[in-house]
Coordinates of C-alpha atoms and ligand atoms in Angstrom, one line a residue:
M1 CA -13.9 -30.0 -10.8
K2 CA -10.2 -29.5 -10.1
T3 CA -8.7 -29.0 -6.6
V4 CA -6.9 -25.7 -6.1
Y5 CA -3.8 -26.1 -4.0
C6 CA -3.2 -22.9 -2.0
I7 CA 0.2 -22.6 -0.4
G8 CA 1.5 -20.1 2.1
E9 CA 0.8 -18.5 5.5
L10 CA -2.1 -19.0 7.9
L11 CA -1.8 -16.7 10.9
I12 CA -3.7 -15.0 13.7
D13 CA -4.6 -11.4 13.1
F14 CA -5.1 -9.6 16.4
V15 CA -7.1 -6.6 15.2
A16 CA -7.2 -3.5 17.4
I17 CA -10.8 -3.0 18.4
K18 CA -10.9 0.8 18.4
Q19 CA -10.4 2.1 14.9
G20 CA -7.3 4.1 14.6
N21 CA -3.8 3.7 13.2
D22 CA -1.7 3.8 16.3
L23 CA -0.8 0.4 17.6
S24 CA 1.1 2.0 20.5
K25 CA -2.2 3.2 21.9
A26 CA -4.4 0.1 21.2
T27 CA -5.4 -1.8 24.4
E28 CA -7.8 -4.4 23.1
F29 CA -7.6 -6.8 20.2
T30 CA -9.9 -9.4 18.6
K31 CA -8.6 -12.7 17.3
K32 CA -9.2 -13.4 13.7
A33 CA -7.9 -16.0 11.2
G34 CA -5.7 -14.4 8.6
G35 CA -3.3 -15.2 5.8
A36 CA -4.0 -14.4 2.1
P37 CA -3.6 -18.0 0.7
A38 CA -5.8 -19.4 3.5
N39 CA -8.5 -16.8 2.6
V40 CA -8.3 -17.9 -1.0
A41 CA -8.7 -21.6 0.0
C42 CA -11.8 -20.7 2.1
T43 CA -13.3 -18.6 -0.7
I44 CA -13.1 -21.5 -3.1
A45 CA -14.5 -24.0 -0.6
K46 CA -17.3 -21.7 0.4
L47 CA -18.4 -21.3 -3.2
G48 CA -18.7 -25.1 -3.4
G49 CA -15.3 -25.8 -5.0
K50 CA -12.4 -28.0 -3.8
S51 CA -9.4 -26.4 -2.2
Q52 CA -6.5 -27.7 -0.2
F53 CA -4.4 -25.5 2.1
I54 CA -0.7 -26.2 2.6
G55 CA 1.1 -24.3 5.3
A56 CA 2.5 -24.5 8.8
I57 CA 0.9 -23.5 12.1
G58 CA 2.1 -24.0 15.7
N59 CA 1.2 -26.9 17.9
D60 CA -0.6 -24.5 20.2
P61 CA -4.2 -23.3 20.8
F62 CA -3.9 -20.6 18.1
G63 CA -2.9 -23.3 15.6
T64 CA -5.9 -25.4 16.6
F65 CA -8.2 -22.4 16.2
L66 CA -6.9 -21.8 12.7
L67 CA -7.2 -25.4 11.7
N68 CA -10.8 -25.4 12.9
V69 CA -11.6 -22.3 10.8
L70 CA -10.3 -24.1 7.7
K71 CA -12.3 -27.2 8.5
E72 CA -15.5 -25.3 9.2
N73 CA -15.1 -23.8 5.7
R74 CA -14.6 -27.3 4.2
V75 CA -11.0 -26.7 3.1
D76 CA -8.9 -29.9 2.9
T77 CA -6.3 -29.6 5.7
S78 CA -4.7 -33.0 5.3
L79 CA -1.3 -31.5 4.4
V80 CA -1.3 -28.7 7.0
Q81 CA 1.9 -29.1 9.2
R82 CA 2.1 -28.5 12.9
S83 CA 5.4 -27.0 14.1
K84 CA 7.0 -26.7 17.6
T85 CA 7.3 -23.0 16.8
F86 CA 4.5 -20.7 17.9
T87 CA 1.7 -19.8 15.4
T88 CA 2.5 -16.7 13.4
M89 CA 0.7 -13.5 14.6
A90 CA 0.0 -10.1 13.1
F91 CA -1.2 -7.2 15.2
V92 CA -3.3 -5.0 13.0
S93 CA -4.6 -1.5 13.2
L94 CA -7.3 -0.4 10.9
A95 CA -7.6 3.3 10.3
E96 CA -10.9 5.0 9.4
D97 CA -9.7 5.4 5.8
G98 CA -9.2 1.6 5.6
E99 CA -5.4 1.8 5.8
R100 CA -3.9 -1.0 7.7
G101 CA -0.8 -1.1 9.9
F102 CA 1.0 -4.2 11.1
V103 CA 3.3 -5.5 13.8
F104 CA 4.4 -8.9 12.8
S105 CA 5.6 -11.8 14.9
R106 CA 6.7 -14.5 12.6
G107 CA 6.6 -18.1 13.9
A108 CA 5.5 -21.4 12.4
D109 CA 4.5 -20.3 8.9
K110 CA 8.2 -20.1 7.9
K111 CA 8.8 -23.7 9.0
L112 CA 6.8 -25.3 6.2
K113 CA 8.7 -28.3 4.8
Y114 CA 8.4 -29.2 1.2
D115 CA 6.2 -32.3 0.8
P116 CA 7.1 -34.5 -2.2
T117 CA 3.7 -36.3 -2.1
L118 CA 2.0 -33.2 -3.5
K119 CA 3.8 -33.4 -6.8
K120 CA 1.6 -36.1 -8.3
Q121 CA -1.6 -34.4 -7.2
L122 CA -0.5 -31.2 -9.0
Q123 CA -0.7 -33.0 -12.4
N124 CA -2.9 -30.9 -14.7
G125 CA -4.2 -29.1 -11.6
I126 CA -4.1 -25.6 -10.2
I127 CA -1.7 -24.1 -7.7
H128 CA -2.1 -20.7 -6.0
L129 CA 1.0 -19.1 -4.5
G130 CA -0.2 -16.2 -2.4
A131 CA 3.3 -15.2 -1.4
A132 CA 3.1 -12.5 1.4
T133 CA 5.4 -14.0 4.0
A134 CA 6.7 -16.7 1.7
L135 CA 9.2 -14.3 0.1
L136 CA 10.7 -13.5 3.5
G137 CA 12.8 -16.6 3.6
G138 CA 12.8 -19.8 5.7
G139 CA 11.5 -23.3 4.7
L140 CA 8.3 -21.7 3.2
E141 CA 10.3 -19.8 0.6
E142 CA 12.3 -23.0 -0.2
A143 CA 9.0 -24.9 -0.5
Y144 CA 7.7 -22.3 -2.8
D145 CA 10.6 -22.8 -5.2
R146 CA 10.2 -26.5 -5.1
Y147 CA 6.5 -26.5 -5.6
L148 CA 6.9 -24.0 -8.5
F149 CA 9.4 -26.4 -10.1
D150 CA 7.0 -29.4 -9.5
A151 CA 4.1 -27.4 -11.0
L152 CA 6.2 -26.7 -14.1
T153 CA 6.8 -30.4 -14.7
Q154 CA 3.2 -31.4 -14.1
N155 CA 1.4 -29.0 -16.5
T156 CA -0.1 -27.3 -13.5
F157 CA -1.9 -23.9 -13.9
I158 CA 0.1 -21.5 -11.8
S159 CA -1.6 -18.5 -10.1
F160 CA 0.6 -15.9 -8.2
D161 CA -0.3 -13.0 -5.9
P162 CA 2.6 -11.2 -4.4
N163 CA 0.6 -9.8 -1.5
F164 CA 3.0 -7.0 -0.9
R165 CA 3.0 -5.7 2.7
K166 CA 4.6 -2.3 3.1
D167 CA 5.5 -2.8 6.8
L168 CA 7.3 -6.1 6.0
W169 CA 9.5 -4.7 3.2
K170 CA 10.4 -1.2 4.4
G171 CA 13.6 -0.2 2.7
E172 CA 13.8 -3.6 1.0
E173 CA 11.3 -3.1 -1.8
S174 CA 13.9 -3.9 -4.5
T175 CA 14.6 -7.3 -2.9
F176 CA 10.8 -8.0 -2.8
V177 CA 10.5 -7.1 -6.6
K178 CA 13.5 -9.3 -7.4
K179 CA 12.0 -12.2 -5.5
C180 CA 8.7 -11.9 -7.3
L181 CA 10.2 -12.1 -10.8
R182 CA 10.8 -15.8 -10.9
F183 CA 7.2 -16.5 -10.0
I184 CA 5.8 -14.0 -12.5
E185 CA 8.0 -15.5 -15.1
K186 CA 6.4 -18.9 -14.7
S187 CA 2.8 -18.0 -13.8
H188 CA -0.2 -18.3 -16.1
L189 CA -2.2 -15.8 -14.0
C190 CA -1.0 -13.0 -11.7
K191 CA -3.2 -10.9 -9.5
F192 CA -1.8 -7.5 -8.5
S193 CA -3.1 -4.4 -6.7
K194 CA -2.3 -1.1 -8.3
E195 CA 0.6 -0.5 -6.0
E196 CA 2.1 -3.9 -6.6
A197 CA 1.9 -3.6 -10.4
Q198 CA 3.6 -0.1 -10.2
L199 CA 6.3 -1.3 -7.8
I200 CA 7.1 -4.4 -9.8
S201 CA 7.1 -2.7 -13.2
G202 CA 8.5 0.7 -12.3
E203 CA 5.7 2.2 -14.4
S204 CA 3.0 4.5 -13.0
D205 CA 0.7 4.1 -16.0
L206 CA -1.2 0.8 -15.4
E207 CA -1.5 -0.4 -19.0
R208 CA 2.3 0.2 -19.4
A209 CA 2.9 -1.6 -16.1
C210 CA 0.9 -4.6 -17.3
N211 CA 2.8 -4.7 -20.6
T212 CA 6.2 -4.6 -18.8
I213 CA 5.0 -7.5 -16.6
H214 CA 3.8 -9.5 -19.6
E215 CA 7.4 -9.1 -20.9
I216 CA 8.6 -10.8 -17.8
G217 CA 6.1 -13.7 -18.1
S218 CA 2.5 -14.0 -17.0
P219 CA 0.2 -13.9 -20.1
L220 CA -2.8 -13.0 -17.9
I221 CA -2.9 -10.2 -15.3
T222 CA -5.9 -9.2 -13.1
L223 CA -5.1 -5.8 -11.6
T224 CA -7.7 -5.1 -8.9
L225 CA -8.7 -1.5 -8.4
G226 CA -11.0 -1.6 -5.3
S227 CA -14.4 0.1 -6.0
E228 CA -13.4 0.8 -9.6
G229 CA -13.2 -2.9 -10.5
T230 CA -10.5 -4.9 -12.2
L231 CA -8.2 -4.3 -15.1
V232 CA -7.8 -7.5 -17.1
S233 CA -4.7 -7.6 -19.2
T234 CA -3.3 -9.9 -21.8
P235 CA -0.5 -9.0 -24.2
K236 CA -3.1 -8.3 -26.9
K237 CA -6.1 -6.9 -25.1
K238 CA -7.1 -4.9 -22.0
T239 CA -10.4 -4.3 -20.4
I240 CA -11.6 -2.6 -17.2
V241 CA -14.4 -4.8 -15.7
P242 CA -16.4 -2.5 -13.4
S243 CA -17.3 -3.7 -9.9
I244 CA -20.8 -3.6 -8.4
K245 CA -21.8 -0.9 -6.0
V246 CA -21.9 -1.8 -2.3
R247 CA -21.6 -0.1 1.0
A248 CA -18.0 -1.2 1.9
I249 CA -17.2 -1.3 5.6
D250 CA -13.9 -3.3 5.7
T251 CA -12.0 -4.2 2.5
T252 CA -9.9 -6.9 4.2
G253 CA -9.8 -10.0 2.1
A254 CA -11.5 -8.5 -1.0
G255 CA -8.5 -9.3 -3.2
D256 CA -8.4 -12.9 -1.8
A257 CA -12.1 -13.3 -2.4
F258 CA -11.6 -12.0 -6.0
I259 CA -8.8 -14.3 -6.9
G260 CA -10.5 -17.2 -5.0
C261 CA -13.7 -16.8 -7.0
L262 CA -11.8 -16.5 -10.3
L263 CA -9.8 -19.7 -9.5
Y264 CA -13.1 -21.5 -8.5
Q265 CA -14.4 -20.8 -12.0
I266 CA -11.2 -21.7 -13.7
A267 CA -11.2 -25.0 -11.8
N268 CA -14.6 -25.7 -13.4
I269 CA -13.4 -25.6 -17.0
G270 CA -11.9 -28.9 -18.1
D271 CA -8.5 -27.5 -18.9
P272 CA -7.5 -24.4 -16.9
H273 CA -5.0 -23.4 -19.5
L274 CA -8.0 -22.8 -21.9
I275 CA -8.9 -19.7 -19.9
L276 CA -6.7 -17.7 -22.3
S277 CA -8.5 -19.0 -25.4
D278 CA -11.9 -17.3 -24.8
Y279 CA -11.6 -13.6 -23.8
G280 CA -15.3 -13.1 -23.6
Q281 CA -15.7 -15.9 -21.1
L282 CA -12.7 -14.6 -19.1
I283 CA -14.4 -11.2 -18.8
E284 CA -17.6 -12.8 -17.5
M285 CA -15.6 -14.7 -15.0
V286 CA -13.9 -11.6 -13.8
A287 CA -17.3 -9.8 -13.4
M288 CA -18.3 -12.6 -11.0
A289 CA -15.0 -12.4 -9.1
N290 CA -15.5 -8.7 -8.7
K291 CA -18.9 -9.5 -7.2
A292 CA -17.3 -11.8 -4.7
G293 CA -14.7 -9.1 -3.8
A294 CA -17.4 -6.5 -3.4
I295 CA -19.6 -8.7 -1.1
T296 CA -16.6 -9.4 1.1
T297 CA -16.2 -5.7 1.8
T298 CA -19.7 -5.4 3.3
G299 CA -18.8 -7.2 6.5
Y300 CA -15.9 -7.1 9.1
G301 CA -13.0 -9.5 8.6
A302 CA -12.1 -11.6 5.6
I303 CA -13.3 -15.2 6.2
P304 CA -16.7 -14.4 8.0
S305 CA -17.6 -12.1 5.1
L306 CA -16.9 -14.4 2.2
P307 CA -19.9 -15.1 -0.1
D308 CA -21.5 -18.4 -0.8
N309 CA -22.3 -19.7 -4.3
S310 CA -25.9 -18.3 -4.4
M311 CA -24.7 -14.8 -3.4
V312 CA -22.4 -14.6 -6.4
F313 CA -23.9 -16.9 -9.0
G314 CA -27.6 -16.9 -7.9
E315 CA -30.2 -14.9 -9.9
Ligands
LIG1 P1 -6.8 -6.9 -0.1 O1 -5.3 -6.8 -0.2 O2 -7.4 -6.1 1.0 O3 -7.3 -8.3 -0.2 P2 -6.7 -5.9 -2.9 O4 -6.1 -4.6 -3.0 O5 -5.9 -7.1 -3.3 O6 -7.3 -6.1 -1.4 P3 -9.1 -4.8 -4.0 O7 -8.8 -4.1 -5.2 O8 -9.3 -3.9 -2.7 O9 -8.0 -5.9 -3.7 O10 -10.4 -5.6 -4.1 C1 -10.5 -6.7 -5.0 C2 -11.8 -6.6 -5.8 O11 -12.9 -6.5 -4.9 C3 -11.9 -5.4 -6.7 O12 -11.3 -5.6 -7.9 C4 -13.4 -5.1 -6.7 O13 -14.0 -5.8 -7.8 C5 -13.9 -5.6 -5.4 N1 -14.0 -4.4 -4.4 C6 -13.0 -4.1 -3.5 N2 -13.4 -3.0 -2.9 C7 -14.7 -2.6 -3.4 C8 -15.6 -1.6 -3.1 N3 -15.4 -0.6 -2.2 N4 -16.8 -1.6 -3.8 C9 -17.0 -2.5 -4.8 N5 -16.2 -3.5 -5.1 C10 -15.0 -3.6 -4.4

C-alpha cells in the first residue's frame, strides 16, 4: 500500500454556533480542525491507508490542537512544520441551505518551506495537492511548484483539487483560474465541483467543461455533484456514478472524503497510473468514494464524520 502525501493548509475553523449567514451577528463559535488537504489525509488514514500531511501550523495552542487531531486519526505528521506565525483561522457561517461564508485570517499555512527530503519518498508514489490557500501566494505556493516539479521527476501519481473559495477570490477569479492551469496540465487526476469546472473551463455544459479541461491536461476528472453523485470523465468516456441516499445535515468535507476514499483505493493498486487502464474498476472505485462522501454529510463537521473502512467497504 502506497503512502498518499497530502500537501496544503491545516487551520482552525471557528464555526458560528447559530445557523445563519451573517457573521456580523454571530456571537458564539465552536473550534474545529479544518483544511481540505488535511481532511483528505484523515480520510485515507481512517479507512486504514497510509497518509502523510505536509503543511505549516503555528507554534501556539491552536497548532497543538490541530497536530493532535491529525495524530488521533493516525496521519503521519513527521513533516508538519511549526511556525512563529499564528495558526491560520477561518470564521465560518453556515446558512440553513448549506451555503458557507468565511472571514479568513491567514497565518502559518503560507509559511510552509519546501522540504527536499520528500522528493525521494515521492518516487512512484501519490501526491495530493488540495490547493485552496496554496494559490494565494507565500512559501506554500512556492513549495507547491517545487513539489509538483519533484513529482514529475519521480513518476509520482499527481492528484489536484483546486478547492475554490468564493470569498478568497472575489474579483480575482481569472487569477485563480490561471494559477490552476499549471497543476491541471500536469495532474493525472483532478477533482472539481460543478462551479470549479465551469469557472476553469468557461463552459456551462459539464461534459463540454470536462473536454476543455482534458485539453489542458488531466486525463481523469471526477466532478462531484453533491446528492446527484459524480461525473467521471476521461477524454474517451463519461459516466455519472449515482450517490447513495442519505439524510444530509452538513456537507462540509464531503468532497474531501470523496477524493480521500478514491486515493485510498488507488494507493492499493500496485501502480497508481494503471487506474486509467480499467474503466470498469474505476467506476466501482468512484461508487465507493461516493459512499464515503455521502456518509460524511450525515454528521456535523468534516473530520468527526469521516467513515471508517467497514462503513464504506463492509457488507
Ligand atoms: P466540499 O467542498 O463541501 O467538500 P464538494 O462540492 O467538493 O464538497 P460534493 O459534491 O458536495 O463535494 O460531495 C462529494 C461527494 O459526496 C458527491 O459526489 C456525492 O457522492 C457525495 N455527497 C455529497 N452530498 C451528498 C448528499 N446530500 N447525498 C448523498 N451523497 C452526497
